[in-house]
Tab-separated table of C-alpha atoms in Angstrom:
chain	number	residue	atom	x	y	z
Y	278	MET	CA	193.317	-15.377	136.256
Y	279	VAL	CA	192.326	-13.724	139.498
Y	280	HIS	CA	190.910	-15.934	142.191
Y	281	TRP	CA	188.031	-14.688	144.317
Y	282	THR	CA	186.941	-16.421	147.497
Y	283	ALA	CA	183.251	-16.733	148.254
Y	284	GLU	CA	183.677	-14.158	150.999
Y	285	GLU	CA	185.312	-11.675	148.627
Y	286	LYS	CA	182.542	-12.103	146.071
Y	287	GLN	CA	179.965	-11.478	148.760
Y	288	LEU	CA	181.795	-8.366	149.981
Y	289	ILE	CA	181.876	-7.050	146.430
Y	290	THR	CA	178.354	-7.804	145.265
Y	291	GLY	CA	176.847	-7.008	148.646
Y	292	LEU	CA	178.347	-3.526	148.768
Y	293	TRP	CA	177.770	-2.840	145.070
Y	294	SER	CA	174.047	-3.488	145.418
Y	295	LYS	CA	173.880	-0.491	147.757
Y	296	VAL	CA	175.938	1.884	145.640
Y	297	ASN	CA	174.229	4.805	143.914
Y	298	VAL	CA	176.236	4.580	140.721
Y	299	GLU	CA	175.368	8.065	139.494
Y	300	GLU	CA	176.241	9.817	142.761
Y	301	CYS	CA	179.317	7.773	143.560
Y	302	GLY	CA	180.610	7.984	140.019
Y	303	ALA	CA	180.191	11.738	139.880
Y	304	GLU	CA	181.864	12.178	143.248
Y	305	ALA	CA	184.761	9.873	142.437
Y	306	LEU	CA	185.567	11.611	139.160
Y	307	ALA	CA	185.214	15.075	140.711
Y	308	ARG	CA	187.556	14.124	143.541
Y	309	LEU	CA	190.076	12.691	141.069
Y	310	LEU	CA	190.147	16.008	139.214
Y	311	ILE	CA	190.383	17.995	142.460
Y	312	VAL	CA	192.867	15.893	144.427
Y	313	TYR	CA	195.106	15.134	141.433
Y	314	PRO	CA	194.621	18.197	139.250
Y	315	TRP	CA	196.990	16.954	136.569
Y	316	THR	CA	194.303	14.420	135.638
Y	317	GLN	CA	192.337	17.345	134.197
Y	318	ARG	CA	194.630	17.051	131.172
Y	319	PHE	CA	192.241	14.507	129.685
Y	320	PHE	CA	189.201	16.718	129.979
Y	321	ASP	CA	189.898	19.883	128.003
Y	322	LYS	CA	186.459	19.658	126.462
Y	323	PHE	CA	184.631	19.571	129.769
Y	324	GLY	CA	184.409	23.307	130.217
Y	325	ASN	CA	184.857	24.932	133.615
Y	326	LEU	CA	187.218	22.974	135.853
Y	327	SER	CA	188.704	26.062	137.450
Y	328	SER	CA	187.796	25.327	141.080
Y	329	PRO	CA	186.536	22.465	143.256
Y	330	THR	CA	183.078	24.066	143.200
Y	331	ALA	CA	183.137	24.316	139.416
Y	332	ILE	CA	184.279	20.715	139.082
Y	333	ILE	CA	181.667	19.335	141.477
Y	334	GLY	CA	178.888	21.246	139.717
Y	335	ASN	CA	180.093	20.515	136.205
Y	336	PRO	CA	177.415	18.450	134.425
Y	337	LYS	CA	179.947	16.839	132.073
Y	338	VAL	CA	181.957	15.647	135.063
Y	339	ARG	CA	178.830	14.180	136.639
Y	340	ALA	CA	177.783	12.464	133.434
Y	341	HIS	CA	181.219	11.061	132.763
Y	342	GLY	CA	181.595	9.904	136.352
Y	343	LYS	CA	178.338	7.998	136.022
Y	344	LYS	CA	179.537	6.454	132.755
Y	345	VAL	CA	182.833	5.348	134.279
Y	346	LEU	CA	181.272	3.801	137.363
Y	347	THR	CA	178.558	2.091	135.314
Y	348	SER	CA	181.332	0.470	133.366
Y	349	PHE	CA	182.966	-0.524	136.632
Y	350	GLY	CA	179.716	-2.359	137.340
Y	351	ASP	CA	180.583	-4.669	134.454
Y	352	ALA	CA	183.596	-5.754	136.474
Y	353	VAL	CA	181.383	-6.690	139.397
Y	354	LYS	CA	179.238	-8.823	137.075
Y	355	ASN	CA	182.254	-10.484	135.419
Y	356	LEU	CA	184.730	-11.087	138.223
Y	357	GLU	CA	186.034	-14.270	136.607
Y	358	ASN	CA	186.646	-12.671	133.254
Y	359	LEU	CA	187.957	-9.138	133.720
Y	360	LYS	CA	190.573	-9.052	130.964
Y	361	ALA	CA	188.008	-10.044	128.341
Y	362	THR	CA	185.383	-7.723	129.789
Y	363	PHE	CA	187.667	-4.696	129.505
Y	364	SER	CA	189.593	-5.693	126.389
Y	365	LYS	CA	187.965	-3.167	124.077
Y	366	LEU	CA	188.009	-0.422	126.697
Y	367	SER	CA	191.691	-1.098	127.261
Y	368	GLU	CA	192.429	-0.641	123.570
Y	369	LEU	CA	190.380	2.525	123.534
Y	370	HIS	CA	192.226	4.032	126.512
Y	371	CYS	CA	195.560	3.229	124.887
Y	372	GLU	CA	195.004	3.974	121.228
Y	373	LYS	CA	192.462	6.773	121.276
Y	374	LEU	CA	192.420	8.319	124.729
Y	375	HIS	CA	196.167	7.949	125.514
Y	376	VAL	CA	195.590	7.618	129.245
Y	377	ASP	CA	198.558	6.609	131.416
Y	378	PRO	CA	197.384	3.509	133.339
Y	379	GLU	CA	198.629	5.120	136.542
Y	380	ASN	CA	195.419	7.147	136.329
Y	381	PHE	CA	193.349	3.969	136.737
Y	382	ARG	CA	195.149	3.316	140.013
Y	383	LEU	CA	194.530	6.887	141.159
Y	384	LEU	CA	190.827	6.642	140.356
Y	385	GLY	CA	190.629	3.272	142.096
Y	386	ASP	CA	192.056	4.734	145.310
Y	387	ILE	CA	189.675	7.687	145.096
Y	388	LEU	CA	186.745	5.291	144.682
Y	389	ILE	CA	187.822	3.472	147.835
Y	390	ILE	CA	187.750	6.730	149.780
Y	391	VAL	CA	184.315	7.639	148.380
Y	392	LEU	CA	182.997	4.207	149.394
Y	393	ALA	CA	184.578	4.581	152.841
Y	394	ALA	CA	182.893	7.951	153.382
Y	395	HIS	CA	179.599	6.542	152.211
Y	396	PHE	CA	179.525	3.247	154.075
Y	397	THR	CA	181.649	4.297	157.103
Y	398	LYS	CA	181.801	1.477	159.670
Y	399	ASP	CA	180.346	-1.027	157.210
Y	400	PHE	CA	183.457	-0.515	155.107
Y	401	THR	CA	185.399	-2.918	157.299
Y	402	PRO	CA	189.094	-3.674	156.819
Y	403	ALA	CA	188.118	-6.914	155.061
Y	404	CYS	CA	185.792	-4.966	152.806
Y	405	GLN	CA	188.498	-2.423	152.028
Y	406	ALA	CA	191.058	-5.141	151.299
Y	407	THR	CA	188.654	-6.879	148.895
Y	408	TRP	CA	187.720	-3.684	147.122
Y	409	GLN	CA	191.365	-2.597	146.845
Y	410	LYS	CA	192.010	-5.948	145.188
Y	411	LEU	CA	189.090	-5.323	142.825
Y	412	VAL	CA	190.140	-1.815	141.799
Y	413	GLY	CA	193.660	-3.138	141.329
Y	414	VAL	CA	192.618	-5.937	138.983
Y	415	VAL	CA	190.289	-3.617	137.076
Y	416	ALA	CA	193.172	-1.179	136.610
Y	417	HIS	CA	195.331	-4.079	135.460
Y	418	ALA	CA	192.679	-5.274	132.998
Y	419	LEU	CA	192.304	-1.764	131.596
Y	420	ALA	CA	196.052	-1.560	131.075
Y	421	TYR	CA	196.349	-5.052	129.672
Y	422	LYS	CA	195.963	-4.249	125.987
Y	423	TYR	CA	198.370	-1.318	126.067
Y	424	HIS	CA	201.169	-1.453	123.583
P	15	MET	CA	204.570	20.117	145.842
P	16	VAL	CA	204.030	22.893	148.349
P	17	LEU	CA	201.401	23.259	151.049
P	18	SER	CA	199.404	26.439	150.469
P	19	ALA	CA	197.979	28.507	153.316
P	20	ASN	CA	194.605	26.938	152.520
P	21	ASP	CA	196.079	23.443	152.708
P	22	LYS	CA	197.531	24.180	156.142
P	23	THR	CA	194.213	25.556	157.375
P	24	ASN	CA	192.365	22.521	156.013
P	25	VAL	CA	194.771	20.059	157.604
P	26	LYS	CA	194.748	21.783	160.987
P	27	GLY	CA	190.973	21.966	160.827
P	28	VAL	CA	190.472	18.295	160.158
P	29	PHE	CA	193.040	17.237	162.760
P	30	ALA	CA	191.247	19.378	165.336
P	31	LYS	CA	188.189	17.186	164.738
P	32	ILE	CA	190.185	14.045	165.490
P	33	GLY	CA	190.499	15.208	169.072
P	34	GLY	CA	191.476	12.377	171.392
P	35	HIS	CA	190.956	9.696	168.754
P	36	ALA	CA	194.347	10.047	167.098
P	37	GLU	CA	195.752	6.893	168.680
P	38	GLU	CA	192.694	4.879	167.758
P	39	TYR	CA	192.898	6.137	164.184
P	40	GLY	CA	196.610	5.338	164.070
P	41	ALA	CA	195.931	1.746	165.059
P	42	GLU	CA	193.053	1.437	162.597
P	43	THR	CA	195.213	2.868	159.826
P	44	LEU	CA	197.860	0.236	160.474
P	45	GLU	CA	195.320	-2.564	160.686
P	46	ARG	CA	193.830	-1.568	157.359
P	47	MET	CA	197.250	-1.231	155.777
P	48	PHE	CA	198.272	-4.727	156.916
P	49	ALA	CA	194.961	-6.186	155.695
P	50	THR	CA	194.983	-4.433	152.356
P	51	TYR	CA	198.707	-4.523	151.573
P	52	PRO	CA	200.080	-7.694	153.182
P	53	GLN	CA	203.577	-6.885	151.932
P	54	THR	CA	203.697	-4.103	154.555
P	55	LYS	CA	203.693	-6.755	157.250
P	56	THR	CA	207.240	-7.671	156.257
P	57	TYR	CA	208.459	-4.705	158.291
P	58	PHE	CA	206.875	-6.115	161.441
P	59	PRO	CA	207.914	-9.777	161.717
P	60	HIS	CA	208.400	-9.232	165.431
P	61	PHE	CA	204.846	-7.974	165.991
P	62	ASP	CA	201.595	-9.659	166.854
P	63	LEU	CA	199.482	-8.282	164.009
P	64	SER	CA	196.165	-9.822	165.017
P	65	HIS	CA	193.117	-7.590	165.383
P	66	GLY	CA	193.253	-5.579	168.595
P	67	SER	CA	196.889	-6.417	169.271
P	68	ALA	CA	198.576	-4.312	171.922
P	69	GLN	CA	201.549	-3.820	169.626
P	70	ILE	CA	199.398	-2.408	166.821
P	71	LYS	CA	197.731	-0.072	169.320
P	72	SER	CA	201.080	1.061	170.627
P	73	HIS	CA	202.593	1.529	167.207
P	74	GLY	CA	199.460	3.250	165.928
P	75	LYS	CA	199.836	5.697	168.804
P	76	LYS	CA	203.408	6.490	167.698
P	77	VAL	CA	202.382	6.993	164.075
P	78	ALA	CA	199.472	9.238	165.076
P	79	ALA	CA	201.689	11.266	167.409
P	80	ALA	CA	204.136	11.883	164.573
P	81	LEU	CA	201.358	13.090	162.295
P	82	VAL	CA	200.025	15.390	165.011
P	83	GLU	CA	203.529	16.727	165.574
P	84	ALA	CA	203.830	17.437	161.855
P	85	VAL	CA	200.505	19.276	161.889
P	86	ASN	CA	201.565	21.326	164.910
P	87	HIS	CA	204.693	22.363	163.031
P	88	ILE	CA	203.197	22.432	159.599
P	89	ASP	CA	205.425	25.314	158.512
P	90	ASP	CA	208.496	23.191	159.156
P	91	ILE	CA	207.631	19.518	158.854
P	92	ALA	CA	211.245	18.659	158.013
P	93	GLY	CA	212.430	20.224	161.238
P	94	ALA	CA	209.717	18.652	163.347
P	95	LEU	CA	210.334	15.153	161.969
P	96	SER	CA	214.106	15.405	161.552
P	97	LYS	CA	214.895	12.675	164.098
P	98	LEU	CA	212.242	10.397	162.629
P	99	SER	CA	213.697	11.067	159.206
P	100	ASP	CA	217.142	9.971	160.459
P	101	LEU	CA	215.633	6.860	162.019
P	102	HIS	CA	213.896	5.828	158.805
P	103	ALA	CA	217.004	6.464	156.725
P	104	GLN	CA	219.523	4.759	158.937
P	105	LYS	CA	217.676	2.075	160.760
P	106	LEU	CA	214.187	1.336	159.499
P	107	ARG	CA	214.732	1.867	155.760
P	108	VAL	CA	211.084	1.325	154.914
P	109	ASP	CA	210.764	1.403	151.139
P	110	PRO	CA	209.361	4.795	150.086
P	111	VAL	CA	206.370	3.251	148.305
P	112	ASN	CA	204.925	2.203	151.657
P	113	PHE	CA	204.369	5.749	152.888
P	114	LYS	CA	201.798	6.201	150.119
P	115	LEU	CA	200.038	3.030	151.253
P	116	LEU	CA	199.940	4.210	154.872
P	117	GLY	CA	198.760	7.664	153.795
P	118	HIS	CA	195.966	6.162	151.717
P	119	CYS	CA	194.757	4.041	154.630
P	120	PHE	CA	194.817	7.092	156.891
P	121	LEU	CA	192.585	8.894	154.391
P	122	VAL	CA	190.212	5.910	154.423
P	123	VAL	CA	190.061	6.040	158.227
P	124	MET	CA	189.317	9.769	158.114
P	125	ALA	CA	186.612	9.175	155.497
P	126	ILE	CA	185.010	6.554	157.715
P	127	HIS	CA	185.013	8.588	160.929
P	128	HIS	CA	184.581	12.096	159.520
P	129	PRO	CA	182.891	11.763	156.130
P	130	ALA	CA	181.379	15.235	156.250
P	131	ALA	CA	184.706	16.847	157.145
P	132	LEU	CA	186.523	15.172	154.283
P	133	THR	CA	185.271	17.479	151.554
P	134	PRO	CA	187.113	17.240	148.229
P	135	GLU	CA	189.216	20.294	149.132
P	136	VAL	CA	190.150	18.922	152.548
P	137	HIS	CA	190.835	15.522	150.966
P	138	ALA	CA	193.221	17.180	148.530
P	139	SER	CA	195.010	19.119	151.291
P	140	LEU	CA	195.290	16.080	153.544
P	141	ASP	CA	196.639	13.984	150.683
P	142	LYS	CA	199.273	16.644	149.974
P	143	PHE	CA	200.175	16.833	153.666
P	144	LEU	CA	200.604	13.058	153.916
P	145	CYS	CA	202.798	13.115	150.789
P	146	ALA	CA	204.880	15.861	152.371
P	147	VAL	CA	205.333	13.781	155.532
P	148	GLY	CA	206.368	10.758	153.460
P	149	ASN	CA	208.835	12.897	151.524
P	150	VAL	CA	210.400	14.179	154.750
P	151	LEU	CA	210.722	10.679	156.190
P	152	THR	CA	212.506	9.416	153.075
P	153	ALA	CA	214.491	12.590	152.352
P	154	LYS	CA	217.751	11.298	153.803
P	155	TYR	CA	217.591	7.841	152.258
P	156	ARG	CA	220.330	8.611	149.735
């Protein structure tokens, strides 16, 4: 069980309330596919991923990015219960999607950079540390049901 | 992993924007790394790691200078950082995983101070560059 201090919870919920989930999600997924191109292996059906411009403008990337970050929002609402919250998603990523959990860590780090660019000075070291912890435990929860 | 001509242009371009702030960014990178990854503090038991510490400023300046040196010799990073590579292999022996952590925090600092400059393409190039630097610094480990 992960322990969250009151300060950490405030840093998480406070920042999350200002996040545009659609924009941030789209940007995070696009950057994942651009910065770590091997991650494109999971998205054969997404159409044109041939250049950064194509990826950023790709409507399937945008839609999927929004979906992923919306799901991340469930983590924010269930900080005390992440393994249960992501149990089914974990099984899905293992059994159907066959995604190496390392990719969750990569996406988590990308999300941190997107948040940093968006919130700049408000993304203090304490904020970063808390959010790195969050993306780490979400990645762990998503990998938990792997077998 | 090889730096393309585009990567080199992107990295030089973004470092040009840093201007005289390299030292400040070096210190901030370290501060964020220590806050986010407390295990990295184990390499600095002899340091005062509190916010604003003179030692963090001084060490941040060294780290930034090394990155700038690598950028200025981007066609031969191994040559430019050869002495630093020896130092890390023989004396410092910082576990290789930590270079990724430092690199990530440097990207965060760049995102905070130059969000518009850190386009996805530049982000990708900078990430590759930082990996290349880490690889050079650990190349002689064994």
